[in-house]
């Protein structure tokens, strides 16, 4: 992990300060991270709804793990529906 041990101080107006803080908040970043990314020309992307997607993916992963555990322990009963597809 990199160590940030140098401070850079800048002067700005209250309006500029307010706008910078608002932009950092809007992007969901800490002020330090926002200013560093802007100053170093890094792309800032806002991805709304990612938390919900991550939550759902974790739930799917938990379900898959439960199914795998049951299958590996021989407690999962499966039914072969393949013959039913061809019945008229």
PDB file of N, CA and C in Angstrom, residues 11 15 18-19 39 52 54 85:
ATOM      1  N   UNK A  11      -4.844  27.564  -2.309  1.00  0.00           N
ATOM      2  CA  UNK A  11      -5.791  28.590  -1.884  1.00  0.00           C
ATOM      3  C   UNK A  11      -6.876  28.700  -2.946  1.00  0.00           C
ATOM      4  N   UNK A  15     -16.410  29.901  -2.800  1.00  0.00           N
ATOM      5  CA  UNK A  15     -17.253  29.328  -3.858  1.00  0.00           C
ATOM      6  C   UNK A  15     -16.546  28.161  -4.540  1.00  0.00           C
ATOM      7  N   UNK A  18     -16.548  25.233  -2.177  1.00  0.00           N
ATOM      8  CA  UNK A  18     -17.880  24.617  -2.100  1.00  0.00           C
ATOM      9  C   UNK A  18     -18.124  23.737  -3.324  1.00  0.00           C
ATOM     10  N   UNK A  19     -17.770  24.244  -4.511  1.00  0.00           N
ATOM     11  CA  UNK A  19     -17.985  23.491  -5.744  1.00  0.00           C
ATOM     12  C   UNK A  19     -17.137  22.215  -5.779  1.00  0.00           C
ATOM     13  N   UNK A  39      -6.301  16.076 -10.602  1.00  0.00           N
ATOM     14  CA  UNK A  39      -4.979  16.660 -10.833  1.00  0.00           C
ATOM     15  C   UNK A  39      -4.098  15.752 -11.681  1.00  0.00           C
ATOM     16  N   UNK A  52     -26.368  -2.117  -5.304  1.00  0.00           N
ATOM     17  CA  UNK A  52     -27.480  -3.073  -5.426  1.00  0.00           C
ATOM     18  C   UNK A  52     -27.065  -4.274  -6.267  1.00  0.00           C
ATOM     19  N   UNK A  54     -24.007  -5.456  -6.647  1.00  0.00           N
ATOM     20  CA  UNK A  54     -23.066  -6.242  -5.839  1.00  0.00           C
ATOM     21  C   UNK A  54     -23.828  -7.064  -4.807  1.00  0.00           C
ATOM     22  N   UNK A  85     -39.850 -33.198 -22.443  1.00  0.00           N
ATOM     23  CA  UNK A  85     -39.817 -32.217 -23.511  1.00  0.00           C
ATOM     24  C   UNK A  85     -40.284 -32.783 -24.844  1.00  0.00           C
TER      25      UNK A  85
END
